[in-house]
Coordinates of C-alpha atoms and ligand atoms in Angstrom, one line a residue:
M1 CA -185.7 33.0 81.1
E2 CA -185.2 30.5 78.2
K3 CA -187.8 30.2 75.5
L4 CA -188.1 28.2 72.2
K5 CA -188.7 30.4 69.2
I6 CA -190.3 28.5 66.3
V7 CA -191.0 30.0 62.9
G8 CA -193.6 27.7 61.5
G9 CA -194.4 26.4 58.0
T10 CA -191.4 24.2 57.3
K11 CA -191.6 20.6 56.2
L12 CA -189.4 18.1 58.0
R13 CA -186.9 16.0 56.1
G14 CA -183.9 13.8 57.0
N15 CA -182.9 11.3 59.6
V16 CA -183.3 11.5 63.4
R17 CA -181.6 9.2 65.9
I18 CA -183.6 8.4 69.0
S19 CA -182.0 8.4 72.4
G20 CA -182.4 5.8 75.2
A21 CA -185.8 5.5 76.9
K22 CA -186.3 8.0 79.8
N23 CA -188.9 5.9 81.6
A24 CA -186.6 2.8 81.5
A25 CA -183.5 4.8 82.6
V26 CA -185.3 6.3 85.6
A27 CA -186.3 2.8 86.8
I28 CA -182.9 1.1 86.0
I29 CA -180.7 3.7 87.7
P30 CA -182.5 3.2 91.1
A31 CA -182.4 -0.5 90.6
V32 CA -178.6 -0.4 90.6
L33 CA -178.9 0.3 94.4
M34 CA -179.6 -3.4 94.8
V35 CA -176.5 -4.5 92.9
D36 CA -173.3 -5.6 94.6
G37 CA -170.7 -4.6 92.0
V38 CA -170.2 -2.1 89.2
C39 CA -173.0 -1.6 86.6
V40 CA -172.2 0.0 83.2
I41 CA -175.4 1.3 81.6
E42 CA -175.3 2.2 78.0
N43 CA -177.7 4.2 75.8
V44 CA -178.6 6.4 78.8
P45 CA -180.5 9.6 77.7
H46 CA -178.7 12.8 78.8
I47 CA -181.8 14.6 80.2
K48 CA -182.7 16.3 83.4
D49 CA -184.7 13.5 85.0
V50 CA -181.7 11.1 84.5
L51 CA -179.2 13.7 85.9
V52 CA -181.4 14.2 88.9
I53 CA -181.9 10.5 89.7
A54 CA -178.1 9.8 89.2
D55 CA -177.4 12.7 91.6
I56 CA -179.7 11.2 94.2
L57 CA -177.8 7.9 94.0
S58 CA -174.6 9.8 94.4
D59 CA -176.0 11.6 97.5
L60 CA -176.9 8.2 98.9
G61 CA -173.2 7.2 98.6
A62 CA -173.0 5.5 95.2
K63 CA -170.0 6.1 92.9
V64 CA -171.5 7.6 89.7
K65 CA -169.4 8.4 86.7
W66 CA -170.3 9.3 83.1
L67 CA -167.9 7.2 80.9
Q68 CA -169.3 8.8 77.7
D69 CA -172.2 11.1 76.9
D70 CA -174.6 8.1 77.0
V71 CA -172.7 5.6 79.2
L72 CA -173.1 5.7 83.0
E73 CA -171.1 3.7 85.4
I74 CA -172.5 3.2 88.9
D75 CA -171.1 1.3 91.8
A76 CA -173.6 1.2 94.7
T77 CA -171.8 -1.5 96.7
T78 CA -170.9 0.8 99.5
V79 CA -174.2 2.6 99.9
N80 CA -175.4 2.2 103.5
N81 CA -178.1 4.9 103.6
Y82 CA -181.8 4.2 102.9
I83 CA -183.1 7.8 103.5
A84 CA -183.8 10.0 100.5
T85 CA -185.8 13.0 101.6
D86 CA -184.0 15.8 99.7
D87 CA -185.9 18.4 97.6
K88 CA -184.4 16.7 94.5
V89 CA -186.3 13.5 95.4
R90 CA -189.6 15.5 95.4
S91 CA -188.8 17.1 92.0
M92 CA -189.4 14.0 90.0
R93 CA -192.1 11.4 89.9
A94 CA -189.9 8.4 89.3
S95 CA -188.0 8.9 92.6
Y96 CA -190.7 6.6 94.0
Y97 CA -188.6 3.8 92.5
L98 CA -186.2 4.5 95.3
L99 CA -188.8 2.9 97.6
G100 CA -188.8 -0.4 95.9
A101 CA -185.0 -0.5 95.4
L102 CA -184.1 0.5 98.9
L103 CA -186.6 -1.9 100.4
G104 CA -185.2 -4.6 98.2
R105 CA -181.7 -3.9 99.4
F106 CA -182.1 -2.9 103.0
H107 CA -185.7 -3.9 103.7
M108 CA -186.0 -0.2 104.8
A109 CA -186.7 2.9 102.8
T110 CA -187.6 6.5 103.8
V111 CA -188.4 8.5 100.7
R112 CA -190.1 11.8 100.1
L113 CA -193.3 11.6 98.0
P114 CA -192.8 12.5 94.4
G115 CA -193.7 15.5 92.2
G116 CA -193.4 15.4 88.4
C117 CA -196.1 16.1 85.8
N118 CA -199.4 17.2 87.1
F119 CA -202.3 15.1 85.7
G120 CA -204.6 15.5 88.7
E121 CA -204.7 12.7 91.3
R122 CA -201.6 10.5 91.2
P123 CA -202.2 7.9 93.9
I124 CA -199.6 5.3 95.0
D125 CA -202.0 3.0 96.8
Q126 CA -201.0 0.0 94.5
H127 CA -197.3 0.5 95.3
I128 CA -198.0 0.6 99.1
K129 CA -200.3 -2.5 98.8
S130 CA -197.5 -4.4 97.1
F131 CA -194.9 -3.5 99.7
E132 CA -197.3 -4.5 102.5
A133 CA -198.0 -7.8 100.8
L134 CA -194.3 -8.4 100.8
R135 CA -194.5 -7.9 104.6
A136 CA -193.1 -4.4 104.9
S137 CA -195.0 -1.9 107.1
V138 CA -195.7 1.4 105.4
N139 CA -196.4 4.7 107.1
I140 CA -196.8 8.1 105.5
D141 CA -195.7 11.1 107.6
Y142 CA -196.9 14.2 105.8
D143 CA -194.9 13.8 102.5
I144 CA -192.5 11.1 103.6
V145 CA -193.1 7.4 103.1
I146 CA -191.4 5.1 105.6
A147 CA -191.4 1.5 104.6
K148 CA -189.7 -1.2 106.6
S149 CA -189.5 -4.8 107.6
E150 CA -187.5 -6.3 110.5
K151 CA -186.1 -9.0 108.2
R152 CA -185.8 -9.9 104.5
L153 CA -189.1 -9.3 102.6
K154 CA -191.2 -12.4 102.0
A155 CA -192.6 -13.5 98.6
T156 CA -196.3 -13.2 98.0
H157 CA -199.1 -13.1 95.4
I158 CA -200.1 -9.6 94.3
Y159 CA -203.0 -8.7 92.1
L160 CA -202.8 -5.0 91.0
D161 CA -206.3 -3.4 91.0
V162 CA -205.2 -1.0 88.2
V163 CA -202.7 -1.5 85.5
S164 CA -199.9 0.7 86.8
V165 CA -196.4 1.1 85.3
G166 CA -195.0 2.5 88.6
A167 CA -196.6 -0.1 90.9
T168 CA -195.5 -3.0 88.6
I169 CA -191.9 -1.7 88.6
N170 CA -191.9 -1.0 92.4
A171 CA -193.3 -4.4 93.2
M172 CA -190.8 -6.0 90.9
L173 CA -187.9 -4.2 92.5
A174 CA -189.0 -5.0 96.1
A175 CA -189.6 -8.7 95.2
C176 CA -186.3 -9.2 93.5
M177 CA -184.4 -10.1 96.7
A178 CA -187.4 -11.3 98.7
E179 CA -187.5 -14.8 100.2
G180 CA -189.3 -17.1 97.8
T181 CA -191.3 -16.6 94.5
T182 CA -193.6 -13.6 94.1
I183 CA -196.3 -13.6 91.5
I184 CA -197.7 -10.2 90.4
E185 CA -200.8 -10.2 88.3
N186 CA -202.5 -7.6 86.1
V187 CA -199.2 -5.9 85.6
A188 CA -198.2 -3.2 83.1
K189 CA -196.6 -4.4 79.8
E190 CA -194.9 -1.3 78.7
P191 CA -191.5 -1.7 77.0
H192 CA -189.8 0.0 79.9
V193 CA -191.2 -2.6 82.3
V194 CA -189.7 -5.4 80.1
D195 CA -186.4 -3.4 79.9
L196 CA -186.2 -3.2 83.7
A197 CA -186.8 -7.0 84.0
N198 CA -184.1 -7.6 81.4
F199 CA -181.7 -5.4 83.3
L200 CA -182.4 -7.2 86.6
N201 CA -182.0 -10.6 85.0
T202 CA -178.6 -9.5 83.5
M203 CA -177.5 -8.7 87.0
G204 CA -178.5 -12.1 88.3
A205 CA -182.2 -11.7 89.2
S206 CA -184.9 -14.2 88.1
V207 CA -187.8 -12.3 86.7
R208 CA -190.1 -14.1 84.2
G209 CA -193.1 -13.0 82.2
A210 CA -192.4 -9.3 81.8
G211 CA -194.4 -8.1 78.8
T212 CA -197.4 -10.5 79.7
D213 CA -200.1 -10.0 82.3
T214 CA -198.3 -12.0 85.0
I215 CA -194.7 -11.6 86.3
R216 CA -193.0 -14.3 88.5
I217 CA -190.0 -13.3 90.5
R218 CA -187.8 -15.9 92.3
G219 CA -186.0 -13.9 95.0
V220 CA -182.2 -14.1 95.0
E221 CA -179.8 -13.2 97.8
K222 CA -177.6 -11.0 95.7
L223 CA -177.3 -9.2 92.4
H224 CA -174.0 -8.8 90.7
G225 CA -172.6 -6.1 88.4
G226 CA -172.6 -6.1 84.6
T227 CA -173.2 -4.1 81.4
Y228 CA -176.7 -3.3 80.1
S229 CA -177.9 -1.2 77.2
I230 CA -181.3 0.7 77.6
I231 CA -183.9 0.4 74.9
P232 CA -184.7 3.3 72.6
D233 CA -187.4 5.8 73.7
Q234 CA -190.8 4.8 72.4
I235 CA -192.3 8.2 73.2
E236 CA -189.4 10.3 71.7
A237 CA -189.7 8.2 68.6
G238 CA -193.5 8.7 68.5
T239 CA -193.1 12.5 69.0
F240 CA -190.8 12.7 65.9
M241 CA -193.1 10.4 63.9
I242 CA -196.1 12.7 64.7
A243 CA -194.1 15.8 64.0
A244 CA -193.1 14.5 60.5
A245 CA -196.7 13.4 59.7
A246 CA -198.2 16.7 60.8
A247 CA -195.6 19.0 59.2
G248 CA -195.4 17.0 56.0
G249 CA -192.1 15.8 54.6
D250 CA -190.1 12.6 54.7
V251 CA -188.3 11.5 58.0
L252 CA -186.5 8.3 58.9
V253 CA -186.7 7.8 62.7
E254 CA -183.7 5.7 63.5
N255 CA -182.5 3.5 66.4
I256 CA -186.0 2.3 67.5
I257 CA -187.9 -0.9 68.0
P258 CA -190.7 -0.6 65.4
Q259 CA -193.0 -3.0 67.2
H260 CA -193.2 -0.6 70.1
M261 CA -194.7 1.9 67.6
D262 CA -197.5 -0.3 66.3
S263 CA -200.5 1.6 67.8
L264 CA -199.1 4.9 66.6
S265 CA -198.1 3.7 63.1
A266 CA -201.6 2.4 62.6
K267 CA -203.2 5.7 63.5
L268 CA -200.8 7.7 61.4
S269 CA -201.5 5.5 58.4
E270 CA -205.3 5.8 59.1
S271 CA -205.0 9.5 59.0
G272 CA -203.2 9.5 55.6
A273 CA -199.4 9.4 56.3
I274 CA -197.2 6.7 54.7
V275 CA -195.5 4.7 57.4
T276 CA -192.8 2.1 56.4
E277 CA -191.1 -0.1 58.9
F278 CA -187.6 -1.3 58.7
E279 CA -185.6 -3.5 61.1
D280 CA -184.7 -0.7 63.5
S281 CA -186.2 2.4 62.0
I282 CA -189.5 3.8 60.6
R283 CA -190.0 6.2 57.7
V284 CA -192.9 8.6 57.8
E285 CA -193.8 10.4 54.6
S286 CA -196.7 12.9 54.5
N287 CA -198.0 15.8 52.4
G288 CA -199.2 17.3 55.7
M289 CA -202.9 17.0 54.5
L290 CA -204.2 14.4 57.0
K291 CA -207.7 13.4 58.0
G292 CA -209.3 13.2 61.4
V293 CA -209.3 9.9 63.3
N294 CA -210.5 8.8 66.7
V295 CA -207.9 7.7 69.3
K296 CA -208.3 6.2 72.8
T297 CA -205.3 6.0 75.1
R298 CA -204.7 2.7 76.9
P299 CA -201.9 0.9 78.7
Y300 CA -199.4 -0.8 76.3
P301 CA -199.9 -2.2 73.7
G302 CA -202.7 0.4 73.4
F303 CA -202.1 4.0 72.2
P304 CA -199.7 5.6 74.7
T305 CA -201.1 8.4 76.9
D306 CA -197.7 10.0 76.6
L307 CA -198.3 10.6 72.9
Q308 CA -201.8 11.9 73.4
P309 CA -201.0 15.7 73.4
Q310 CA -198.8 15.3 70.3
M311 CA -201.6 13.4 68.4
V312 CA -204.2 16.0 69.4
T313 CA -201.9 18.7 67.9
L314 CA -201.7 16.7 64.6
L315 CA -205.5 16.3 64.6
S316 CA -206.2 19.9 65.4
A317 CA -205.0 20.8 61.9
A318 CA -206.3 17.6 60.1
R319 CA -209.5 17.6 57.9
G320 CA -212.8 16.9 59.7
K321 CA -213.7 15.9 63.3
S322 CA -211.7 13.7 65.6
M323 CA -212.3 12.4 69.1
V324 CA -209.5 11.6 71.5
T325 CA -210.4 9.8 74.7
E326 CA -207.9 9.8 77.6
G327 CA -208.1 6.3 79.2
V328 CA -205.1 6.4 81.6
W329 CA -205.1 9.7 83.5
E330 CA -208.1 11.5 84.9
S331 CA -206.8 14.9 83.8
R332 CA -204.4 15.3 80.9
F333 CA -205.8 18.1 78.8
Q334 CA -204.4 21.2 80.5
Y335 CA -202.3 22.0 77.4
I336 CA -205.4 22.4 75.3
E337 CA -206.0 25.9 76.4
E338 CA -202.5 26.7 75.0
L339 CA -203.4 25.0 71.7
K340 CA -206.6 27.0 71.5
R341 CA -204.5 30.2 71.8
M342 CA -202.9 29.0 68.6
G343 CA -206.3 28.7 66.9
A344 CA -207.2 25.1 67.6
D345 CA -210.9 24.3 67.8
I346 CA -211.2 21.8 70.6
V347 CA -213.9 21.1 73.2
I348 CA -213.3 19.0 76.3
A349 CA -216.2 16.8 77.5
D350 CA -215.1 14.7 80.6
N351 CA -212.1 12.7 79.5
R352 CA -212.6 13.4 75.7
A353 CA -211.3 16.0 73.4
I354 CA -213.5 16.7 70.4
I355 CA -211.5 18.3 67.8
H356 CA -212.6 20.1 64.6
G357 CA -209.6 20.4 62.4
V358 CA -208.7 24.0 61.3
D359 CA -206.9 24.9 58.1
R360 CA -204.0 26.4 59.9
L361 CA -202.8 27.0 63.5
R362 CA -201.3 30.5 64.2
G363 CA -198.1 31.3 66.1
A364 CA -198.6 32.5 69.7
T365 CA -196.8 32.7 73.0
V366 CA -197.6 29.5 75.0
K367 CA -196.6 27.7 78.1
A368 CA -195.4 24.1 78.3
T369 CA -197.6 22.8 81.1
D370 CA -195.8 19.5 81.3
L371 CA -193.3 17.4 79.4
R372 CA -195.4 16.0 76.6
A373 CA -197.4 19.3 76.5
G374 CA -194.1 21.0 75.7
A375 CA -193.5 18.5 72.8
C376 CA -197.0 19.0 71.4
L377 CA -196.6 22.8 71.4
A378 CA -193.3 22.5 69.5
I379 CA -195.1 20.4 66.9
A380 CA -197.9 23.1 66.9
G381 CA -195.3 25.8 66.4
I382 CA -193.7 23.9 63.4
I383 CA -197.1 23.5 61.6
A384 CA -198.4 27.0 62.5
E385 CA -198.3 30.1 60.4
G386 CA -196.0 32.7 62.0
T387 CA -193.9 32.6 65.1
T388 CA -194.5 30.7 68.3
Y389 CA -192.7 31.2 71.6
I390 CA -192.7 28.3 74.1
L391 CA -192.1 29.1 77.8
D392 CA -191.3 26.8 80.7
L393 CA -188.7 24.7 78.9
K394 CA -187.8 23.0 82.1
H395 CA -190.5 20.4 81.3
I396 CA -189.1 19.6 77.8
D397 CA -185.6 19.4 79.2
R398 CA -186.7 16.8 81.7
G399 CA -187.4 14.2 79.0
Y400 CA -186.1 15.1 75.5
Q401 CA -182.4 15.0 74.7
N402 CA -181.2 17.7 72.3
F403 CA -184.8 18.4 71.3
E404 CA -184.3 21.6 69.3
E405 CA -181.1 20.3 67.7
K406 CA -182.9 17.2 66.5
L407 CA -185.8 19.3 65.1
T408 CA -183.4 21.8 63.5
S409 CA -181.5 18.9 61.8
L410 CA -184.8 18.0 60.1
G411 CA -185.3 21.5 58.8
A412 CA -187.5 23.0 61.5
N413 CA -186.8 26.6 62.3
V414 CA -186.3 26.3 66.1
V415 CA -184.0 28.2 68.4
R416 CA -183.6 28.5 72.1
I417 CA -183.3 32.1 73.3
D418 CA -182.4 33.4 76.7
E419 CA -184.0 36.7 77.7
Ligands
EPZ501 C1 -195.7 6.2 84.1 O1 -196.2 6.9 85.2 C2 -194.9 7.1 83.2 N1 -193.8 7.7 84.0 C3 -195.8 8.2 82.7 O2 -195.0 9.0 81.7 C4 -197.0 7.6 81.9 O3 -197.9 8.6 81.5 C5 -197.7 6.5 82.8 O4 -196.7 5.6 83.3 C6 -198.7 5.7 82.0 O5 -198.1 5.1 80.9 C7 -192.7 7.0 84.3 O6 -192.6 5.9 83.8 C8 -191.7 7.6 85.1 P1 -199.2 4.6 86.3 P2 -196.8 6.2 86.4 O7 -198.9 4.2 87.6 O8 -196.1 4.9 86.7 C9 -203.5 5.0 88.4 C10 -194.1 10.8 80.8 O9 -194.6 11.8 80.1 N2 -202.8 4.5 89.7 O10 -199.1 3.6 85.1 O11 -196.9 7.2 87.5 C11 -203.1 6.4 88.0 O12 -203.8 7.4 88.7 C12 -194.7 10.3 82.0 O13 -193.0 10.3 80.4 C13 -203.5 4.2 90.8 O14 -204.8 4.3 90.8 O15 -198.3 5.9 85.9 C14 -203.3 6.4 86.5 O16 -204.7 6.7 86.3 C15 -195.8 11.2 82.5 N3 -202.9 3.8 91.9 C16 -203.1 4.9 86.1 O17 -203.1 4.1 87.3 C17 -201.5 3.6 91.9 O18 -201.0 3.2 93.0 C18 -201.7 4.7 85.4 O19 -200.7 5.2 86.2 C19 -200.8 3.9 90.8 C20 -201.4 4.3 89.6

């Protein structure tokens, strides 16, 4: 069993280069299923979720080849299979994008319901509502979703009842090759939604308005091949910014889009770190003596839920009281029990964490309960006194490329051990 061993108490210094965005990659790779021709995708993060989704495309009949460590070539022209029910499909949440992409291409899709991080109820009613509005019939047989239409999907007007990244992306995929112009309102504005729209447009689609509340998609008959470079990972960047602020030190987080970090930069500054923006990097300087702040997670451009656990870790060792409200998921505080084993003083009341900052966290053996929980425990280990062991690294490996190497290059004392 692999574990991370972290000896705490080091400051972080130096430069760290951020990889391509996981949540853009796991949408763009399935989208290639709709393309007639070869797609070369650059800045692809080499992480488990990406390897799995690329493997699923390969199983469906696409030709998938890594040209370099971060460049993926996919030719899905000859794919003639719209059934994805393998265990692999179940192992990751984002495999539900196969539904939108296969529906777009074949107006038929049979896909196993996804797994992924467990934050309580994870409904897909808004995805289904969108497919049905585009005139597909949708049936769920145990854990398999069967969506189909006799002919090409038909454009429509969709109003999403909740701002959902997944439903926005799935509706966008399915509408791309539908007949007519689809309007989707109350959509998610996350950077990866915009990145998928840019990818689709590069391949010949007509998607307008991504990044605003309303997206308009004029359906085209065909998408063509091309080359596209994925945006940097907003959440990986944020994780390193929080680590630098919490541990103290001076870190330049490179290859990012600073505007994507605005809500986090503001909170780190409010808590006492010095955050300086450059064209494609952000410098975080801190003496590690931060003060408590209140945070509420929200869809973009609000504070990202995917940085909530890392921010709670920072606040658990900041001066005074903080309140963190989870505004996206009904249940995303499972990791707090692990932080408490390290000495954090946190009380959960409904969807709020009330944090009383302690002088020092203490090393302990803890479990990564999900991807971002794993990242938060690594930050906790770096700022704690003593040695921390993190178990269940599979979660971290799903979404962070060379995580411990990057932390080590900044001076953290982190090693992966296999026992
Ligand atoms: C995406 O999940 C991300 N995953 C998550 O990141 C992220 O936490 C989340 O968006 C919010 O930003 C990927 O992009 C692969 P949602 P998604 O649909 O699309 C409710 C990470 O750590 N909802 O935006 O599944 C839902 O219950 C991962 O990288 C419905 O009610 O999230 C939630 O409360 C974890 N009905 C809210 O909307 C639906 O049909 C937002 O969920 C769909 C969602």
